[in-house]
Amino acid sequence: MLRFLQAEQVENLIVPDSVQKARFAEAIQRISDTDFVKDIWSDMLNWLIWTGIKLAISLAIFYVCRWLLHKLIHLVDAVMTRRGVEVSLHSFIMTAVKVLGYVFIVLIIVSVLGFNSSSFLAVLASMGLAIGMALSGTLQNFAGGVMILILRPYRVGDFIEAQGVSGTVASISLFNTVVLTADKKTIYIPNNSISTSIINNYSTSTTRRCSWKVSVAYGDDYDQIREAMLNIIKRDGRALADPAPYIRIDALADSAVVIEARAWVKNEDYWGLYDDVTEAIYKELPQHGANFPFPQLDVHLTKE
């Protein structure tokens, strides 16, 4: 009896292919006879129409908001140009307005499309945190650039000395400062480094002081040498009369008397005056009794 029941169960599990096709056709017929398919197509059609309407509204909002943003950017640009805002700060503010404007537009479109804006902001914050941790050095340079643009220890066109580099500031971006040296080298200094270092800005004042130190031998006529150096500086014509050029003995060294000459000059004439007077001192002072000492080594040879 048990074997007979098991055999009958196995036969029930084996269904012929024709029976399977018949059952599948019957199932399809039952579905088509109900409103199931009609409901699905109706829901899909409603969703497509509503989604299309929201996409059209979003596109309209995007183009309108972008037009308004361009008008705002032009307005801000005109106001800063009229007020003579510094070039680097001008560029920074324009970039910030543009970025914030597009972020605002994206938030509006996300809300219109039906997404939760708070969740979107949370995702942006999480992404910002992850990117910030990965680019901590870059963000420090960004913060340094903001501080430079706000405090303005130097501007484009200033001659500065910082981080072992001296030259003219060519541009100030959010991440680095570009310095053009006297020999036409372009140096990129990270803003984080330069904002926390000592900056020597030679352009904040309209005048600079030139200084020359000349070593002469002991016994040379100081008064005659002093008069000759003074005539060389005054003859050039670029030294300012007030304050007047000044010459004094700077030090009594081991093997020389150090004489220092000082003269004030306009910023733009500094290197021209310095180079020309240095050359004239070297050529003319020996004619006035000046002897330039230099280290000497005496070697004595003895025969045994």
Tab-separated table of C-alpha atoms in Angstrom:
chain	number	residue	atom	x	y	z
A	1	MET	CA	0.000	0.000	0.000
A	2	LEU	CA	2.778	2.482	0.899
A	3	ARG	CA	4.579	1.840	-2.343
A	4	PHE	CA	1.397	2.458	-4.302
A	5	LEU	CA	0.802	5.866	-2.629
A	6	GLN	CA	4.390	6.940	-3.290
A	7	ALA	CA	4.087	6.006	-6.945
A	8	GLU	CA	0.844	7.968	-7.274
A	9	GLN	CA	2.470	11.088	-5.726
A	10	VAL	CA	5.385	10.919	-8.181
A	11	GLU	CA	2.960	10.693	-11.092
A	12	ASN	CA	1.098	13.771	-9.831
A	13	LEU	CA	4.380	15.747	-9.751
A	14	ILE	CA	5.154	14.942	-13.385
A	15	VAL	CA	2.883	17.261	-15.407
A	16	PRO	CA	2.875	16.926	-19.193
A	17	ASP	CA	3.974	19.940	-21.273
A	18	SER	CA	0.578	20.262	-22.898
A	19	VAL	CA	-1.080	20.523	-19.483
A	20	GLN	CA	1.387	23.241	-18.429
A	21	LYS	CA	0.619	25.284	-21.557
A	22	ALA	CA	-3.090	24.939	-20.951
A	23	ARG	CA	-2.776	26.118	-17.365
A	24	PHE	CA	-0.631	29.123	-18.412
A	25	ALA	CA	-3.168	30.134	-21.069
A	26	GLU	CA	-5.941	29.849	-18.503
A	27	ALA	CA	-4.028	32.129	-16.107
A	28	ILE	CA	-3.521	34.732	-18.852
A	29	GLN	CA	-7.207	34.621	-19.688
A	30	ARG	CA	-8.174	35.236	-16.087
A	31	ILE	CA	-5.838	38.256	-15.856
A	32	SER	CA	-7.183	39.748	-19.094
A	33	ASP	CA	-10.739	39.317	-17.935
A	34	THR	CA	-10.090	41.467	-14.843
A	35	ASP	CA	-9.314	45.183	-14.518
A	36	PHE	CA	-5.772	44.416	-13.325
A	37	VAL	CA	-4.065	45.363	-16.590
A	38	LYS	CA	-6.256	48.398	-17.044
A	39	ASP	CA	-5.332	49.646	-13.590
A	40	ILE	CA	-1.627	49.176	-14.273
A	41	TRP	CA	-1.756	51.081	-17.547
A	42	SER	CA	-3.838	53.831	-15.967
A	43	ASP	CA	-1.381	54.281	-13.103
A	44	MET	CA	1.600	54.316	-15.470
A	45	LEU	CA	-0.082	56.885	-17.708
A	46	ASN	CA	-0.897	59.147	-14.755
A	47	TRP	CA	2.682	58.860	-13.457
A	48	LEU	CA	4.151	59.692	-16.861
A	49	ILE	CA	1.902	62.733	-17.299
A	50	TRP	CA	2.589	64.041	-13.785
A	51	THR	CA	6.336	63.441	-14.115
A	52	GLY	CA	6.364	65.220	-17.475
A	53	ILE	CA	4.561	68.214	-15.969
A	54	LYS	CA	7.070	68.392	-13.087
A	55	LEU	CA	10.009	68.110	-15.480
A	56	ALA	CA	8.590	70.915	-17.634
A	57	ILE	CA	8.081	73.115	-14.563
A	58	SER	CA	11.609	72.309	-13.386
A	59	LEU	CA	13.113	73.262	-16.739
A	60	ALA	CA	11.157	76.511	-16.745
A	61	ILE	CA	12.310	77.301	-13.193
A	62	PHE	CA	15.937	76.479	-14.141
A	63	TYR	CA	16.013	78.831	-17.135
A	64	VAL	CA	14.210	81.639	-15.290
A	65	CYS	CA	16.427	81.326	-12.223
A	66	ARG	CA	19.564	81.168	-14.364
A	67	TRP	CA	18.502	84.334	-16.178
A	68	LEU	CA	17.903	86.068	-12.841
A	69	LEU	CA	21.274	84.806	-11.542
A	70	HIS	CA	23.063	86.250	-14.578
A	71	LYS	CA	21.355	89.586	-13.959
A	72	LEU	CA	22.435	89.460	-10.299
A	73	ILE	CA	26.031	88.613	-11.276
A	74	HIS	CA	26.145	91.552	-13.714
A	75	LEU	CA	24.718	93.841	-11.030
A	76	VAL	CA	27.277	92.749	-8.431
A	77	ASP	CA	30.061	93.058	-10.997
A	78	ALA	CA	28.988	96.588	-11.921
A	79	VAL	CA	28.752	97.682	-8.273
A	80	MET	CA	32.219	96.335	-7.403
A	81	THR	CA	33.736	97.827	-10.564
A	82	ARG	CA	32.202	101.213	-9.784
A	83	ARG	CA	33.532	101.111	-6.214
A	84	GLY	CA	37.006	99.994	-7.317
A	85	VAL	CA	37.094	96.693	-5.427
A	86	GLU	CA	40.512	95.000	-5.550
A	87	VAL	CA	40.891	92.546	-8.463
A	88	SER	CA	41.439	89.371	-6.434
A	89	LEU	CA	38.583	90.126	-4.010
A	90	HIS	CA	36.373	91.000	-6.973
A	91	SER	CA	37.046	87.612	-8.563
A	92	PHE	CA	36.435	85.752	-5.291
A	93	ILE	CA	33.069	87.441	-4.667
A	94	MET	CA	31.918	86.782	-8.230
A	95	THR	CA	32.802	83.096	-7.934
A	96	ALA	CA	31.046	82.797	-4.571
A	97	VAL	CA	27.852	84.448	-5.895
A	98	LYS	CA	27.787	82.140	-8.907
A	99	VAL	CA	28.324	78.948	-6.879
A	100	LEU	CA	25.762	79.859	-4.206
A	101	GLY	CA	23.265	80.855	-6.894
A	102	TYR	CA	23.465	77.499	-8.654
A	103	VAL	CA	23.210	75.618	-5.358
A	104	PHE	CA	20.007	77.559	-4.593
A	105	ILE	CA	18.611	76.711	-8.047
A	106	VAL	CA	19.348	73.006	-7.553
A	107	LEU	CA	17.561	73.021	-4.190
A	108	ILE	CA	14.471	74.598	-5.763
A	109	ILE	CA	14.398	72.037	-8.578
A	110	VAL	CA	14.853	69.145	-6.130
A	111	SER	CA	11.873	70.377	-4.114
A	112	VAL	CA	9.709	70.763	-7.240
A	113	LEU	CA	10.542	67.225	-8.374
A	114	GLY	CA	9.238	65.915	-5.061
A	115	PHE	CA	12.482	64.908	-3.376
A	116	ASN	CA	13.039	65.662	0.284
A	117	SER	CA	15.331	68.698	0.333
A	118	SER	CA	16.440	68.007	3.899
A	119	SER	CA	17.654	64.558	2.877
A	120	PHE	CA	19.375	66.100	-0.129
A	121	LEU	CA	21.123	68.602	2.126
A	122	ALA	CA	22.163	65.796	4.465
A	123	VAL	CA	23.690	63.929	1.536
A	124	LEU	CA	25.506	67.089	0.424
A	125	ALA	CA	26.792	67.630	3.965
A	126	SER	CA	28.045	64.059	4.154
A	127	MET	CA	29.752	64.403	0.787
A	128	GLY	CA	31.255	67.715	1.866
A	129	LEU	CA	32.601	66.152	5.044
A	130	ALA	CA	34.162	63.251	3.148
A	131	ILE	CA	35.667	65.531	0.520
A	132	GLY	CA	36.872	67.904	3.228
A	133	MET	CA	38.691	65.127	5.055
A	134	ALA	CA	40.293	63.947	1.810
A	135	LEU	CA	41.286	67.462	0.753
A	136	SER	CA	42.192	68.964	4.121
A	137	GLY	CA	45.333	70.606	2.717
A	138	THR	CA	43.390	72.141	-0.168
A	139	LEU	CA	40.744	73.474	2.216
A	140	GLN	CA	43.478	75.013	4.366
A	141	ASN	CA	44.767	76.788	1.272
A	142	PHE	CA	41.203	77.916	0.535
A	143	ALA	CA	40.845	79.310	4.074
A	144	GLY	CA	44.221	81.029	3.709
A	145	GLY	CA	43.089	82.563	0.418
A	146	VAL	CA	39.917	83.897	2.032
A	147	MET	CA	41.970	85.467	4.856
A	148	ILE	CA	44.354	87.064	2.350
A	149	LEU	CA	41.467	88.464	0.316
A	150	ILE	CA	39.816	89.872	3.455
A	151	LEU	CA	42.878	91.217	5.307
A	152	ARG	CA	44.811	92.055	2.114
A	153	PRO	CA	48.409	92.067	3.406
A	154	TYR	CA	49.388	92.402	-0.262
A	155	ARG	CA	47.682	93.035	-3.562
A	156	VAL	CA	48.252	92.238	-7.210
A	157	GLY	CA	51.228	94.287	-8.386
A	158	ASP	CA	52.931	94.541	-4.967
A	159	PHE	CA	56.566	93.549	-4.571
A	160	ILE	CA	56.780	91.156	-1.624
A	161	GLU	CA	59.190	88.785	0.077
A	162	ALA	CA	57.767	85.651	1.698
A	163	GLN	CA	58.624	81.965	2.039
A	164	GLY	CA	62.134	82.671	0.785
A	165	VAL	CA	60.789	84.156	-2.463
A	166	SER	CA	60.787	87.790	-3.543
A	167	GLY	CA	58.973	89.175	-6.541
A	168	THR	CA	55.875	90.906	-7.870
A	169	VAL	CA	52.451	89.446	-7.091
A	170	ALA	CA	50.962	88.411	-10.435
A	171	SER	CA	47.663	86.982	-9.164
A	172	ILE	CA	45.879	85.826	-6.013
A	173	SER	CA	43.570	82.836	-6.348
A	174	LEU	CA	41.613	80.921	-3.723
A	175	PHE	CA	44.350	78.305	-3.359
A	176	ASN	CA	47.696	79.909	-4.198
A	177	THR	CA	49.499	83.172	-4.826
A	178	VAL	CA	51.487	83.571	-8.047
A	179	VAL	CA	54.716	85.577	-7.689
A	180	LEU	CA	56.783	86.710	-10.669
A	181	THR	CA	60.459	87.041	-9.701
A	182	ALA	CA	62.930	89.550	-11.122
A	183	ASP	CA	64.422	86.878	-13.406
A	184	LYS	CA	60.935	86.033	-14.773
A	185	LYS	CA	60.343	82.869	-12.802
A	186	THR	CA	56.719	82.103	-11.936
A	187	ILE	CA	56.437	80.865	-8.346
A	188	TYR	CA	53.210	79.348	-6.945
A	189	ILE	CA	52.989	79.710	-3.155
A	190	PRO	CA	50.166	77.875	-1.296
A	191	ASN	CA	47.930	80.354	0.475
A	192	ASN	CA	48.006	78.382	3.727
A	193	SER	CA	51.793	78.757	3.898
A	194	ILE	CA	51.997	82.406	2.930
A	195	SER	CA	49.061	83.500	5.115
A	196	THR	CA	50.781	82.181	8.262
A	197	SER	CA	54.309	83.401	7.421
A	198	ILE	CA	56.133	86.714	7.707
A	199	ILE	CA	55.415	88.872	4.641
A	200	ASN	CA	57.661	91.763	3.706
A	201	ASN	CA	55.645	94.069	1.451
A	202	TYR	CA	57.857	96.673	-0.193
A	203	SER	CA	54.975	98.355	-2.013
A	204	THR	CA	52.944	99.601	0.942
A	205	SER	CA	55.104	102.753	1.060
A	206	THR	CA	55.810	105.030	-1.868
A	207	THR	CA	59.507	105.290	-0.977
A	208	ARG	CA	62.348	102.919	-0.054
A	209	ARG	CA	65.786	103.363	1.416
A	210	CYS	CA	68.873	102.323	-0.521
A	211	SER	CA	71.946	101.339	1.459
A	212	TRP	CA	75.556	100.801	0.342
A	213	LYS	CA	78.333	99.479	2.558
A	214	VAL	CA	81.891	100.015	1.348
A	215	SER	CA	85.025	98.655	3.049
A	216	VAL	CA	88.172	100.808	2.760
A	217	ALA	CA	91.620	100.345	4.222
A	218	TYR	CA	92.760	101.905	7.446
A	219	GLY	CA	94.572	105.169	6.768
A	220	ASP	CA	92.461	106.173	3.746
A	221	ASP	CA	91.104	109.738	3.772
A	222	TYR	CA	87.566	109.275	5.138
A	223	ASP	CA	86.441	112.849	4.444
A	224	GLN	CA	87.484	112.680	0.819
A	225	ILE	CA	85.832	109.292	0.337
A	226	ARG	CA	82.670	110.497	2.051
A	227	GLU	CA	82.484	113.554	-0.196
A	228	ALA	CA	82.996	111.439	-3.301
A	229	MET	CA	80.213	109.008	-2.336
A	230	LEU	CA	77.858	111.904	-1.601
A	231	ASN	CA	78.568	113.488	-4.994
A	232	ILE	CA	77.925	110.164	-6.757
A	233	ILE	CA	74.492	109.798	-5.123
A	234	LYS	CA	73.437	113.429	-5.713
A	235	ARG	CA	74.700	113.430	-9.288
A	236	ASP	CA	72.379	110.527	-10.174
A	237	GLY	CA	69.334	112.704	-9.455
A	238	ARG	CA	66.943	109.948	-8.359
A	239	ALA	CA	67.704	110.182	-4.644
A	240	LEU	CA	65.192	112.265	-2.678
A	241	ALA	CA	66.355	115.519	-1.109
A	242	ASP	CA	64.150	114.924	1.947
A	243	PRO	CA	65.283	112.887	3.791
A	244	ALA	CA	68.753	113.856	2.551
A	245	PRO	CA	71.396	111.225	1.736
A	246	TYR	CA	73.466	110.268	4.766
A	247	ILE	CA	76.961	108.777	5.011
A	248	ARG	CA	78.658	107.488	8.160
A	249	ILE	CA	81.226	105.017	9.445
A	250	ASP	CA	79.325	101.797	10.135
A	251	ALA	CA	82.036	99.677	11.734
A	252	LEU	CA	85.749	99.411	12.422
A	253	ALA	CA	86.353	95.854	11.268
A	254	ASP	CA	89.479	93.760	11.690
A	255	SER	CA	91.019	94.708	8.369
A	256	ALA	CA	88.799	97.514	7.013
A	257	VAL	CA	86.770	100.579	7.814
A	258	VAL	CA	83.130	100.013	6.764
A	259	ILE	CA	81.433	103.133	5.400
A	260	GLU	CA	77.666	103.093	4.854
A	261	ALA	CA	75.735	105.420	2.573
A	262	ARG	CA	71.945	105.770	2.776
A	263	ALA	CA	69.524	107.489	0.412
A	264	TRP	CA	65.749	107.467	0.043
A	265	VAL	CA	64.234	106.887	-3.374
A	266	LYS	CA	60.839	106.263	-4.979
A	267	ASN	CA	59.792	102.625	-5.153
A	268	GLU	CA	60.008	102.426	-8.913
A	269	ASP	CA	63.556	103.894	-8.930
A	270	TYR	CA	65.020	101.637	-6.225
A	271	TRP	CA	66.927	99.075	-8.303
A	272	GLY	CA	68.033	101.580	-10.914
A	273	LEU	CA	69.609	103.863	-8.315
A	274	TYR	CA	71.116	100.979	-6.358
A	275	ASP	CA	72.804	99.363	-9.366
A	276	ASP	CA	74.096	102.603	-10.907
A	277	VAL	CA	75.508	103.983	-7.650
A	278	THR	CA	77.148	100.625	-6.817
A	279	GLU	CA	78.919	100.634	-10.177
A	280	ALA	CA	79.985	104.274	-9.832
A	281	ILE	CA	81.372	103.651	-6.327
A	282	TYR	CA	83.527	100.784	-7.582
A	283	LYS	CA	84.860	102.800	-10.532
A	284	GLU	CA	85.371	106.240	-8.936
A	285	LEU	CA	86.342	105.750	-5.289
A	286	PRO	CA	89.861	104.470	-6.067
A	287	GLN	CA	90.450	107.842	-7.819
A	288	HIS	CA	89.779	109.531	-4.470
A	289	GLY	CA	92.257	107.494	-2.492
A	290	ALA	CA	90.050	104.541	-1.512
A	291	ASN	CA	91.653	101.108	-1.275
A	292	PHE	CA	89.315	98.118	-1.130
A	293	PRO	CA	90.866	95.521	1.193
A	294	PHE	CA	90.388	91.828	0.522
A	295	PRO	CA	91.502	88.705	2.374
A	296	GLN	CA	95.114	87.746	1.692
A	297	LEU	CA	97.143	84.686	2.553
A	298	ASP	CA	100.917	84.917	2.927
A	299	VAL	CA	102.814	81.676	2.388
A	300	HIS	CA	106.446	81.470	3.605
A	301	LEU	CA	108.690	78.704	2.257
A	302	THR	CA	111.820	77.694	4.156
A	303	LYS	CA	114.690	75.464	3.020
A	304	GLU	CA	116.119	72.900	5.401
